[in-house]
Short mmCIF file of C-alpha atoms in Angstrom, two decimals:
data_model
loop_
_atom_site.label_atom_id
_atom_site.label_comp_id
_atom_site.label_asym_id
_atom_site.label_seq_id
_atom_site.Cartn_x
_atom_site.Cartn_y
_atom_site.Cartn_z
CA UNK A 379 58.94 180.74 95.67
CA UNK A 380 62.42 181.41 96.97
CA UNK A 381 63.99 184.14 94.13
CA UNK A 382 67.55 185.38 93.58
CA UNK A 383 67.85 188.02 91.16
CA UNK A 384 71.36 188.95 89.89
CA UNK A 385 71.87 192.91 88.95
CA UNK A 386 69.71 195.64 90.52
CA UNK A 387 69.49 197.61 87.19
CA UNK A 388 66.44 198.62 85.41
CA UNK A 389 65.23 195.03 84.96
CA UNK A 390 66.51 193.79 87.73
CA UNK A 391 65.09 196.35 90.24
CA UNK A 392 61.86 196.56 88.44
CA UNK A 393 61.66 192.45 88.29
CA UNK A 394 62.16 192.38 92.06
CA UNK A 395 59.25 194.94 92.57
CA UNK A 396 57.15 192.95 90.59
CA UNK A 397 58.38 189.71 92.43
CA UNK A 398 58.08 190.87 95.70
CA UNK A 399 54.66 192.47 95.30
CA UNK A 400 53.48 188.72 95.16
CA UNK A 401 52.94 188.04 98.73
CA UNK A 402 53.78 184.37 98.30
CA UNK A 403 57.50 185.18 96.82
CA UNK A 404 60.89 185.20 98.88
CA UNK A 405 63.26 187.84 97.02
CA UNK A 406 66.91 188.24 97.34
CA UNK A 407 68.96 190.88 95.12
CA UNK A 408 72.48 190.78 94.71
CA UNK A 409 74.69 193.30 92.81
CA UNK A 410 78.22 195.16 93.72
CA UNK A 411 76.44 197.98 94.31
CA UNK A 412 75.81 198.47 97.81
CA UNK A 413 74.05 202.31 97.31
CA UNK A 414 71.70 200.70 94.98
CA UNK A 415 70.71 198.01 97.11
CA UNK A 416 69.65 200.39 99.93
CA UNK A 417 67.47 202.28 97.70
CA UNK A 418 66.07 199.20 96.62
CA UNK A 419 65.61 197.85 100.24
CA UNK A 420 64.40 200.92 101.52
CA UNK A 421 61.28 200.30 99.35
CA UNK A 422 60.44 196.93 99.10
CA UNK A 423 60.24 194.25 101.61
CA UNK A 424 63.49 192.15 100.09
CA UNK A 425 66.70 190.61 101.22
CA UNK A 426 69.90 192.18 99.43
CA UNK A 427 73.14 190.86 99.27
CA UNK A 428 76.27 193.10 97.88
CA UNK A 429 78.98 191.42 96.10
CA UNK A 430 79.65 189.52 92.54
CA UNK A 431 76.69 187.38 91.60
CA UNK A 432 78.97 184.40 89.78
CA UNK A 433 80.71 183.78 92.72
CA UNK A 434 79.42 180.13 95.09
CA UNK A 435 80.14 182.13 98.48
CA UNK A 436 77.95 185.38 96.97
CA UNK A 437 75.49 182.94 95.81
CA UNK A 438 75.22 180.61 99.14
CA UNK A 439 75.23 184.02 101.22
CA UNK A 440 71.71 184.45 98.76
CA UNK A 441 70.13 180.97 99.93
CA UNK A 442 71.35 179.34 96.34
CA UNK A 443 71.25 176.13 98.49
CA UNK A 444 67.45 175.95 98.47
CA UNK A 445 66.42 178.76 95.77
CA UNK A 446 63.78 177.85 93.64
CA UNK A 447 64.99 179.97 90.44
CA UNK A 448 67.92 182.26 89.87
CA UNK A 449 67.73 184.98 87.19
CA UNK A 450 71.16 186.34 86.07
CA UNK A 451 70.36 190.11 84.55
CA UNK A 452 73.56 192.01 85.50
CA UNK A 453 75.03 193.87 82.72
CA UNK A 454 77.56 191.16 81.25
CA UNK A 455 76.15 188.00 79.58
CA UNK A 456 79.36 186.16 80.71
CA UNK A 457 78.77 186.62 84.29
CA UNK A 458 74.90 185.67 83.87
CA UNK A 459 75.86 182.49 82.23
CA UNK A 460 78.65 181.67 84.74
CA UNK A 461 76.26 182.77 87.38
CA UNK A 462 73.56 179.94 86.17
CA UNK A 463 76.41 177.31 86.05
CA UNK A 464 77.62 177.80 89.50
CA UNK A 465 73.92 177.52 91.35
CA UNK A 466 73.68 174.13 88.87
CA UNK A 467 76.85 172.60 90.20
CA UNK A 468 77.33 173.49 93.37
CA UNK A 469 73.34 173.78 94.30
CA UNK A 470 70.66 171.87 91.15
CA UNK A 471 68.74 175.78 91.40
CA UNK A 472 65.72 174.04 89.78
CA UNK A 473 65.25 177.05 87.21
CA UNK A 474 67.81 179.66 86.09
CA UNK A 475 66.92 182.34 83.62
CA UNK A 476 70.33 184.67 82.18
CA UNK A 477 69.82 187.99 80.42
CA UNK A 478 71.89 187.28 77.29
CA UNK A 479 71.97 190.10 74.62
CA UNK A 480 74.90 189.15 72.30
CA UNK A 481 73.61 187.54 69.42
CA UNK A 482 76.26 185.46 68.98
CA UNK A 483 74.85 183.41 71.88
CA UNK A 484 71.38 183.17 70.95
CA UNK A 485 72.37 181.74 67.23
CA UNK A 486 73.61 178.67 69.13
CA UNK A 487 71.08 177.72 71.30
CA UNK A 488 72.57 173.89 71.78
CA UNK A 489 75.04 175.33 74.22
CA UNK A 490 72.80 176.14 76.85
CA UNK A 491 71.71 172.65 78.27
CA UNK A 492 72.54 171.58 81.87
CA UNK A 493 74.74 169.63 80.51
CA UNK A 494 76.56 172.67 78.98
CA UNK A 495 75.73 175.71 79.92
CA UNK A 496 72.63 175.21 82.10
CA UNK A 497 70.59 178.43 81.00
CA UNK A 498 66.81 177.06 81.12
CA UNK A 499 65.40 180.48 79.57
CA UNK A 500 67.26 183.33 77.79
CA UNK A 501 66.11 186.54 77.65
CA UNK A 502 66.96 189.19 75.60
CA UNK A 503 65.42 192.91 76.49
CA UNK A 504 66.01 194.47 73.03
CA UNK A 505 65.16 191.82 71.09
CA UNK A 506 61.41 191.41 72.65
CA UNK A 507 61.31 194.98 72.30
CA UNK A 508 62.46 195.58 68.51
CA UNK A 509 59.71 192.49 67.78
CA UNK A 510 56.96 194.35 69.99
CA UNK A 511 57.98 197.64 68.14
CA UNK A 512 57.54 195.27 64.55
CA UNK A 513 54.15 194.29 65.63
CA UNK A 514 53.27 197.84 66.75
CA UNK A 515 54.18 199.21 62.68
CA UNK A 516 51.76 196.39 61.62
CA UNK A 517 49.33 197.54 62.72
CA UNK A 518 48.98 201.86 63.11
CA UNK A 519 46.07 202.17 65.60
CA UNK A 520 47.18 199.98 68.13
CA UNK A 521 48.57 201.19 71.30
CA UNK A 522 49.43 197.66 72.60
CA UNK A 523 49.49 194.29 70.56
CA UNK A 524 50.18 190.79 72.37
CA UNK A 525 50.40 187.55 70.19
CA UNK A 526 48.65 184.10 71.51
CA UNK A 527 49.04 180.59 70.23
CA UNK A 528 51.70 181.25 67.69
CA UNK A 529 49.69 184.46 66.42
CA UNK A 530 46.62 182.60 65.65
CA UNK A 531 45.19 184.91 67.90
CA UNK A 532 45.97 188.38 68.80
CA UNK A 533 44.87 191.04 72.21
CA UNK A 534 45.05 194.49 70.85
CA UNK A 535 44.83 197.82 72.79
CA UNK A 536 43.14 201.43 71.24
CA UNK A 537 41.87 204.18 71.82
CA UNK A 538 38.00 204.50 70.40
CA UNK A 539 37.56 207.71 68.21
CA UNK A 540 34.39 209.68 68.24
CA UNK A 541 34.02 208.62 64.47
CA UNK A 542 33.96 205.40 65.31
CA UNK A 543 30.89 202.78 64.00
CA UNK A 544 30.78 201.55 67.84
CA UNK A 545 31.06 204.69 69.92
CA UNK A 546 27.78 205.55 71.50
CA UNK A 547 26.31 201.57 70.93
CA UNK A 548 26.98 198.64 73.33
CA UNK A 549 29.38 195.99 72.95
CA UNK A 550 26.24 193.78 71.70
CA UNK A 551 25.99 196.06 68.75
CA UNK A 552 29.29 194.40 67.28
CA UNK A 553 27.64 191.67 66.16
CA UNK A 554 25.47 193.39 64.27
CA UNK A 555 28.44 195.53 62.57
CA UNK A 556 30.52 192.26 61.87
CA UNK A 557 27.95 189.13 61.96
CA UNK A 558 30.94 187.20 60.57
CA UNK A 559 33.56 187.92 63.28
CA UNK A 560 34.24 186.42 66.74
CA UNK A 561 35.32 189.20 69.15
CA UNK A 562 36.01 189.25 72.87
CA UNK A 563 36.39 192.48 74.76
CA UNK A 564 38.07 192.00 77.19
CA UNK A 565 38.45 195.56 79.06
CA UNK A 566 37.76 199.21 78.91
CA UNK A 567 39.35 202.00 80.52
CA UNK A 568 37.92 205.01 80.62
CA UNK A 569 39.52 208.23 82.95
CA UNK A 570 41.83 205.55 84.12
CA UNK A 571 39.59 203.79 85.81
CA UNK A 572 38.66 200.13 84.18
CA UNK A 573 35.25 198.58 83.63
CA UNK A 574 33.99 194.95 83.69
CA UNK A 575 32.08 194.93 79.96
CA UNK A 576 29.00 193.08 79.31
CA UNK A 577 26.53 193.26 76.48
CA UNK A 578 25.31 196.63 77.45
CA UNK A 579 28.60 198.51 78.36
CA UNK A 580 28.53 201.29 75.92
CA UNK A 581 31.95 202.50 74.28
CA UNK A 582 32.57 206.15 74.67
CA UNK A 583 35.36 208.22 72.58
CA UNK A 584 38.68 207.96 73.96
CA UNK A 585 37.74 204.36 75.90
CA UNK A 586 40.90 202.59 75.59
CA UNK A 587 39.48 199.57 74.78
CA UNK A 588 41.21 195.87 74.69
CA UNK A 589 39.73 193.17 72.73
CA UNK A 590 40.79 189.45 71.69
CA UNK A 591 40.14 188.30 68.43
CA UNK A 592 41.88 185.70 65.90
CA UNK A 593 44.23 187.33 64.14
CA UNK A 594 43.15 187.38 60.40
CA UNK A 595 40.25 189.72 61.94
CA UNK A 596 42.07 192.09 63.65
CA UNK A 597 41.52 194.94 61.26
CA UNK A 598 37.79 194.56 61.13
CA UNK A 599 37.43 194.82 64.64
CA UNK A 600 40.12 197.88 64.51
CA UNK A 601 37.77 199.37 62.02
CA UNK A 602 34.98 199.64 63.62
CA UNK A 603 36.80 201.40 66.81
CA UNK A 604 37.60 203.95 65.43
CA UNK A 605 38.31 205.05 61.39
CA UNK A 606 41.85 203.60 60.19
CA UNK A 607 44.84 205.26 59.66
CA UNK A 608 46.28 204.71 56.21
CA UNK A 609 49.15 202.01 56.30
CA UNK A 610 52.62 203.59 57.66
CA UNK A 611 55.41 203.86 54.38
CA UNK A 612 58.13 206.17 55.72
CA UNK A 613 59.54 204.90 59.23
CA UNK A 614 62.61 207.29 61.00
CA UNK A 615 64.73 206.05 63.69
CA UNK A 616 66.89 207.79 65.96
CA UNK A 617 69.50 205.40 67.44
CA UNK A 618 71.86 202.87 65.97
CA UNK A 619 71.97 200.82 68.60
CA UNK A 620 71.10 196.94 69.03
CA UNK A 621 67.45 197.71 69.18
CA UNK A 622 67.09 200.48 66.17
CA UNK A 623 69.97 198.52 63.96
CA UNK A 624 68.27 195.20 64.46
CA UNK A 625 64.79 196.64 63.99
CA UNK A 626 66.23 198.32 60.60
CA UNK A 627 66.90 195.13 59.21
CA UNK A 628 63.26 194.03 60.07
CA UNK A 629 61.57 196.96 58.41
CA UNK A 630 63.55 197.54 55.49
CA UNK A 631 62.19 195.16 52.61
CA UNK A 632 58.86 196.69 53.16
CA UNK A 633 59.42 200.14 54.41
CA UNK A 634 61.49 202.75 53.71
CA UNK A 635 63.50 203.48 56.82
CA UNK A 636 66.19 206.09 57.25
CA UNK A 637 67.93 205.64 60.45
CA UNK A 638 70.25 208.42 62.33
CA UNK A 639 73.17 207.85 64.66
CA UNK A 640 75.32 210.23 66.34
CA UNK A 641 78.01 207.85 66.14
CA UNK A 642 80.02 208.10 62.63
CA UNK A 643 81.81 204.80 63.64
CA UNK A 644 78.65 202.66 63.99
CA UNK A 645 77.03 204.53 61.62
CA UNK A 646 79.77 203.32 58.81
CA UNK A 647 79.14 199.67 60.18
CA UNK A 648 75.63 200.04 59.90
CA UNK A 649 75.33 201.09 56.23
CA UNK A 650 77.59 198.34 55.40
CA UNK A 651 75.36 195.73 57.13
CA UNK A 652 71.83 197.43 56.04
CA UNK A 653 70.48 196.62 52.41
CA UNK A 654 68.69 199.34 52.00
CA UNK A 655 68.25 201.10 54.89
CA UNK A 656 69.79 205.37 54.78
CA UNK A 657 72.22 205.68 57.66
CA UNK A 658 72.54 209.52 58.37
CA UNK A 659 75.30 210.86 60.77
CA UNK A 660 74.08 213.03 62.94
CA UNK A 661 71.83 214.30 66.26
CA UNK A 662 68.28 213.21 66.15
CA UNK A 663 67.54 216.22 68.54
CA UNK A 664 68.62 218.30 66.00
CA UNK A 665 65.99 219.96 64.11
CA UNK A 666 67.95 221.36 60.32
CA UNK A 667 68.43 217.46 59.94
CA UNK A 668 64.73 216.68 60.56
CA UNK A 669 63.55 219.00 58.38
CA UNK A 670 66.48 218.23 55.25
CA UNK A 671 65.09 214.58 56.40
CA UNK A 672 61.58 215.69 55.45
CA UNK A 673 60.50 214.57 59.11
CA UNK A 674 56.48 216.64 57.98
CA UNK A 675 56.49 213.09 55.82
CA UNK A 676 57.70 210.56 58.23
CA UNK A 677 55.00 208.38 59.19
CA UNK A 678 56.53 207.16 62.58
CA UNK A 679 59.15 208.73 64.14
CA UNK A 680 61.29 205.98 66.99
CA UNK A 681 63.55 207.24 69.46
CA UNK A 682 65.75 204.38 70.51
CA UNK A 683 69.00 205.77 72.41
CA UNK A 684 69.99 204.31 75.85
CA UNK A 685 69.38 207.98 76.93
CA UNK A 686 65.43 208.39 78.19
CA UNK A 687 65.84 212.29 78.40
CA UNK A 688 67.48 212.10 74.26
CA UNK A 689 64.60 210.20 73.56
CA UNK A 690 61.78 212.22 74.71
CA UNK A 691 62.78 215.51 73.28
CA UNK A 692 63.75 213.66 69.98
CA UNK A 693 60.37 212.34 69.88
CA UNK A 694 58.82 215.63 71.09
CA UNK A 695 60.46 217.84 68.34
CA UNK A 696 59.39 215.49 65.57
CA UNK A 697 56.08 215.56 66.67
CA UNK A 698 55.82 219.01 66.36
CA UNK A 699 58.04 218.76 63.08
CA UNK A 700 55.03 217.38 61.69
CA UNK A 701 56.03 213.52 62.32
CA UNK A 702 52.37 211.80 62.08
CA UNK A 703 53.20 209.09 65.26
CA UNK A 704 55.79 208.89 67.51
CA UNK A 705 57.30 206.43 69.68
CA UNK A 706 60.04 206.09 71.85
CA UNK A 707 61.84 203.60 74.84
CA UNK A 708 62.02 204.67 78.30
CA UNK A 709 63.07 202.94 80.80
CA UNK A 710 62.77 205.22 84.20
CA UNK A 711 58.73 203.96 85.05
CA UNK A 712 58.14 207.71 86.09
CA UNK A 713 58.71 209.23 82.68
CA UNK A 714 56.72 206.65 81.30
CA UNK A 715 53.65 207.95 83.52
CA UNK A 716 54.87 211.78 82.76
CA UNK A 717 54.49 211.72 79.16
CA UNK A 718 51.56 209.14 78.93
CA UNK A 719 48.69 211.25 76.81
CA UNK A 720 51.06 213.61 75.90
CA UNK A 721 52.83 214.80 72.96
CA UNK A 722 54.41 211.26 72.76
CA UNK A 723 52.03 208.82 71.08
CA UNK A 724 53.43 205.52 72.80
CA UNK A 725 55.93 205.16 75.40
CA UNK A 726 57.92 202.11 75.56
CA UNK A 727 59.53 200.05 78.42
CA UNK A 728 62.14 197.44 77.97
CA UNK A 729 61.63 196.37 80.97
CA UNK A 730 57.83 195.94 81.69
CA UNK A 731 57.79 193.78 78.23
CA UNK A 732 60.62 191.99 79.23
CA UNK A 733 59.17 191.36 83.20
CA UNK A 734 55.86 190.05 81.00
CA UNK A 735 57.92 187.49 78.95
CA UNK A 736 59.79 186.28 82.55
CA UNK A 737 56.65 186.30 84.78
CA UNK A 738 55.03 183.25 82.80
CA UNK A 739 57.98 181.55 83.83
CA UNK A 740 57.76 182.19 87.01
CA UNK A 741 53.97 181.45 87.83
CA UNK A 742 53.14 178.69 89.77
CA UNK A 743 50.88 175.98 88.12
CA UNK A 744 50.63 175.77 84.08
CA UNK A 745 50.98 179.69 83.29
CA UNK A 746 51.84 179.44 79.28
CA UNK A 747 52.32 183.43 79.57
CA UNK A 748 52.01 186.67 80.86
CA UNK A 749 51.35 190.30 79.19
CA UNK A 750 51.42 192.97 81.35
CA UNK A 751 49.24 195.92 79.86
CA UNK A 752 48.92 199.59 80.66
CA UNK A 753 52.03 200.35 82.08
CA UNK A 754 51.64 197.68 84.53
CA UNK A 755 48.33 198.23 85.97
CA UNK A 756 46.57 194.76 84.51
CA UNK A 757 47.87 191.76 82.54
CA UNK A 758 46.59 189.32 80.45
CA UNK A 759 47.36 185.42 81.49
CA UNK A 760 47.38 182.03 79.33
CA UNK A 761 47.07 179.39 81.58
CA UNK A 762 46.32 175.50 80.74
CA UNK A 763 43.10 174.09 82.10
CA UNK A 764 44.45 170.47 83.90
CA UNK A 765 42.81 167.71 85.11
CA UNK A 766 39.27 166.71 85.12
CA UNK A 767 35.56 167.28 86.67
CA UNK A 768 36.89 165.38 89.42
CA UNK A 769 39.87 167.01 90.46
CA UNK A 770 39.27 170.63 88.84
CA UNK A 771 38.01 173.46 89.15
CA UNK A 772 37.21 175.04 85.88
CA UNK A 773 37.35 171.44 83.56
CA UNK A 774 34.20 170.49 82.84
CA UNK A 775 32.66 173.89 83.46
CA UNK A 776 30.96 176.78 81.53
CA UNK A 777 32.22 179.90 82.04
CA UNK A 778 29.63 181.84 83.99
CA UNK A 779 29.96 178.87 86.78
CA UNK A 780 33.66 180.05 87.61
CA UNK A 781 33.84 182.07 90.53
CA UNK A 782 36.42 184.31 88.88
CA UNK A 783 37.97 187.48 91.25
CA UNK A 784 36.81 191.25 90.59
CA UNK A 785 37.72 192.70 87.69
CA UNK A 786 38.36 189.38 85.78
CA UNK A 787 37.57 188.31 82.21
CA UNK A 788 37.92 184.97 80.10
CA UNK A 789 38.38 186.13 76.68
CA UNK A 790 39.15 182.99 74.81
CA UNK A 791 39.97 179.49 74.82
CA UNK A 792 42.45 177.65 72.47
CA UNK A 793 41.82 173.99 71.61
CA UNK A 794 44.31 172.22 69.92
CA UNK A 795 44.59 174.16 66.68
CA UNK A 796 41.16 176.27 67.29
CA UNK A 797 40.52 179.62 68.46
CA UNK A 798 37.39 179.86 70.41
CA UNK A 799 36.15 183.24 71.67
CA UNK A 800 34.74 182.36 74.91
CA UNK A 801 31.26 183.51 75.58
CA UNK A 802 29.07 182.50 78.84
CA UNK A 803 28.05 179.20 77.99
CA UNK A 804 31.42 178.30 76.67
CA UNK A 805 32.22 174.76 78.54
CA UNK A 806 36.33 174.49 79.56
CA UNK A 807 38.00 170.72 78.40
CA UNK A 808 40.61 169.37 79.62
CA UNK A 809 44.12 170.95 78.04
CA UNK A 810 42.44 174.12 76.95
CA UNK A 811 44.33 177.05 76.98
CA UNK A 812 42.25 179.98 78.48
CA UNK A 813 43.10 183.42 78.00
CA UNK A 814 42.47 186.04 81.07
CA UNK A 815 42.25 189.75 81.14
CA UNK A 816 43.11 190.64 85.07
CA UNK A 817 42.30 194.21 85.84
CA UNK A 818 43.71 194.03 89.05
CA UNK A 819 47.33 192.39 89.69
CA UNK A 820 46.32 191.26 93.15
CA UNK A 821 44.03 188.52 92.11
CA UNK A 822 46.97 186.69 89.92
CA UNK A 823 47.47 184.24 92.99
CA UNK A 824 43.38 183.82 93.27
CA UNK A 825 43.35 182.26 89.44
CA UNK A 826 46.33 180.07 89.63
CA UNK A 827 44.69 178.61 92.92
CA UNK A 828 41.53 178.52 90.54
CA UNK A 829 43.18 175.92 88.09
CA UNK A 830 45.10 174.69 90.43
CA UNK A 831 44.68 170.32 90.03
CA UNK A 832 43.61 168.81 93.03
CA UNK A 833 45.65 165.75 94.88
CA UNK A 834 42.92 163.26 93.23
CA UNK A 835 44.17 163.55 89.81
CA UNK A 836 47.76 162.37 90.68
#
């Protein structure tokens, strides 16, 4: 595909090294930045283009006149959207994706149309975070949790505990533990190095094990990982921004959430438009307010200031304050490896989990959607099975006939409204929806060539 991405800031510098990592992508990065672009150039094997995005000479300069999708993720939702109209008019850019974070925008979504503004897919970085960050609090072991079909069915990452029921005993031995429940595991990592699981892969303490199972099971499986941490009550977070004011107003009516801000202005605002939420004024690196806060009693502690550095040594002070789990955002990808295992319980990045919600637009062929997992080293796909015997494939197959690349696992199919946890004689129909764990990145263009539909079935 032929790719112009707008803005070579965190998202879009880390979209384009995802993007051109895919051997079979053309990439083209424009921003006003000229500096940035040579950094970004110097590294990866792109075109770059320096001057304002919105504007049809900028944009024909970029190949709009035979691009196959534009995404718009400067800084300023006006130019993203103007951006998406001019490669419409002047150029029919098949797809065009804006970053749009004002939520103004997003609570009229019958303006963007091509007939309007001609935005095929919005994204909005802090609000797939703060909803990532809401599914984290549901559930306290996790380390990662990705949704499927609506949330009927649900991939969760964690750590295995020495105390856990399944340490020491093979994956087979889950059966025996829940006869009732349908599990998938999908992938372990152990030292950092991933195995392929069968029936007789034993789970050690401290595998960070990933497993897919329908959602109203989740906590049995989680149970018998490793012994479960008592439901979180008291939630602190540091940072009144879009992300912690937004995820304030999500939490509230069932925890009790104090939030701190260093800003007295916003903090005023935010107390006015928070039920009952306590808005403290104030630095959350400062320790005399942690401790009046009663931090020893806070049962996750979430840094989430535009400032990585703030962040971590908020979230490293209430840890040792006595904070039982902490989390917090950062967005520089080296910092994320730096404090991985460390006194930070879980790092987040806006911009891996928003390059996960864009690559399933992206993917060639019927990708439904894409979750990249452990920082970025493997993802989990939902593809559509098309076609028939004839002219596919997978349709029409069971699962230990596919030829599937290294490192590759089906976890589970979804059929119409059911969730079926694929096992080795599990047969793929037509229209299924199959769930993939990919261990290794490079194999993402092997599967879609996999279900690719052949020239028969047209």
């Amino acid at each position: 595909m032929k790719i112009i991405i707008l803005g070579v800031g965190q998202v879009g510098a880390s979209l384009a090294t995802v993007l051109a990592g895919e051997t079979h992508n053309s990439v083209t990065v424009v921003d006003t930045d000229a500096a940035a672009l040579g950094r970004l150039q110097d590294r990866l094997d792109i075109r770059t283009v320096q001057g304002y995005g919105a504007q049809p000479s900028i944009l024909s300069e970029a190949g709009a006149a035979d691009a196959d999708v534009l995404i718009a993720v400067t800084s300023s939702d006006e130019t993203n959207m103007l951006a998406c109209q001019v490669a419409w008019t002047l150029y029919r850019t098949p797809t065009k994706i804006a970053r749009i974070r004002a939520t103004d925008y997003h609570d009229h979504p019958a303006l963007f149309d091509n007939s309007a503004i001609p935005v095929d897919y919005m994204i909005s970085p802090e609000r797939l975070i703060k909803d990532y960050i809401a599914r984290l609090i549901e559930y306290p072991d996790a380390l990662q949790v990705h949704d499927f079909a609506g949330g009927k069915l649900r991939l969760i990452g964690m750590r295995a505990d020495a105390d856990g029921p399944m340490v020491g005993h093979p994956i087979r031995y889950l059966s025996e533990l829940l006869p009732d429940v349908e599990v998938r595991v999908a992938a372990i990592f152990r030292h950092d190095t991933s195995l392929h699981p069968d029936g007789s892969t034993v789970i050690e303490a401290d595998d960070e094990v990933f497993f897919l199972a329908p959602s109203e099971n989740i906590r049995k499986v989680m149970s018998v990982m490793r012994r479960l941490d008592r439901p979180y009550k008291r939630i602190m977070i540091a940072g009144g921004g879009n992300i912690g004011g937004a995820l304030a107003k999500v939490l509230e009516s069932r925890y009790q959430v104090k939030l701190i801000s260093n800003n007295a202005e916003k903090a005023r605002k935010l107390s006015a438009e928070l039920d009952n939420t306590v808005v403290l004024t104030g630095s959350a690196a400062d320790s005399d307010l942690l401790i009046e806060e009663n931090i020893e009693d806070t049962d996750v502690f979430l840094a989430l200031t535009n400032d990585d550095e703030d962040n971590i040594l908020a979230a490293m002070l209430a840890k040792r304050l006595g904070a039982r789990k902490v989390m917090c955002i950062v967005n520089r990808s080296e910092y994320v490896d730096l404090i991985h295992m460390g006194a930070i319980d879980i790092a987040l990045s806006p911009h891996n989990i928003t390059i996960g919600s864009l690559i399933g637009r992206l993917r060639r062929g019927d990708v439904v959607s894409v979750h990249s997992l452990r920082r970025g080293a493997a993802e989990t796909m939902e593809i559509i099975a098309r076609g028939d015997a004839k002219t596919s494939r997978v349709v029409g197959r069971r699962v230990d006939a596919l030829t599937l690349p290294p490192g590759t696992t089906i976890g589970a199919i979804l059929r119409e409204d059911a969730v079926l946890i694929a096992h080795h004689d599990t047969q793929i129909a037509a229209d299924d929806h199959v769930i993939l764990f990919l261990t290794d990145k490079r194999h993402v263009r092997d599967i879609e060539q996999l279900f690719a539909v052949g020239f028969g079935f047209f």
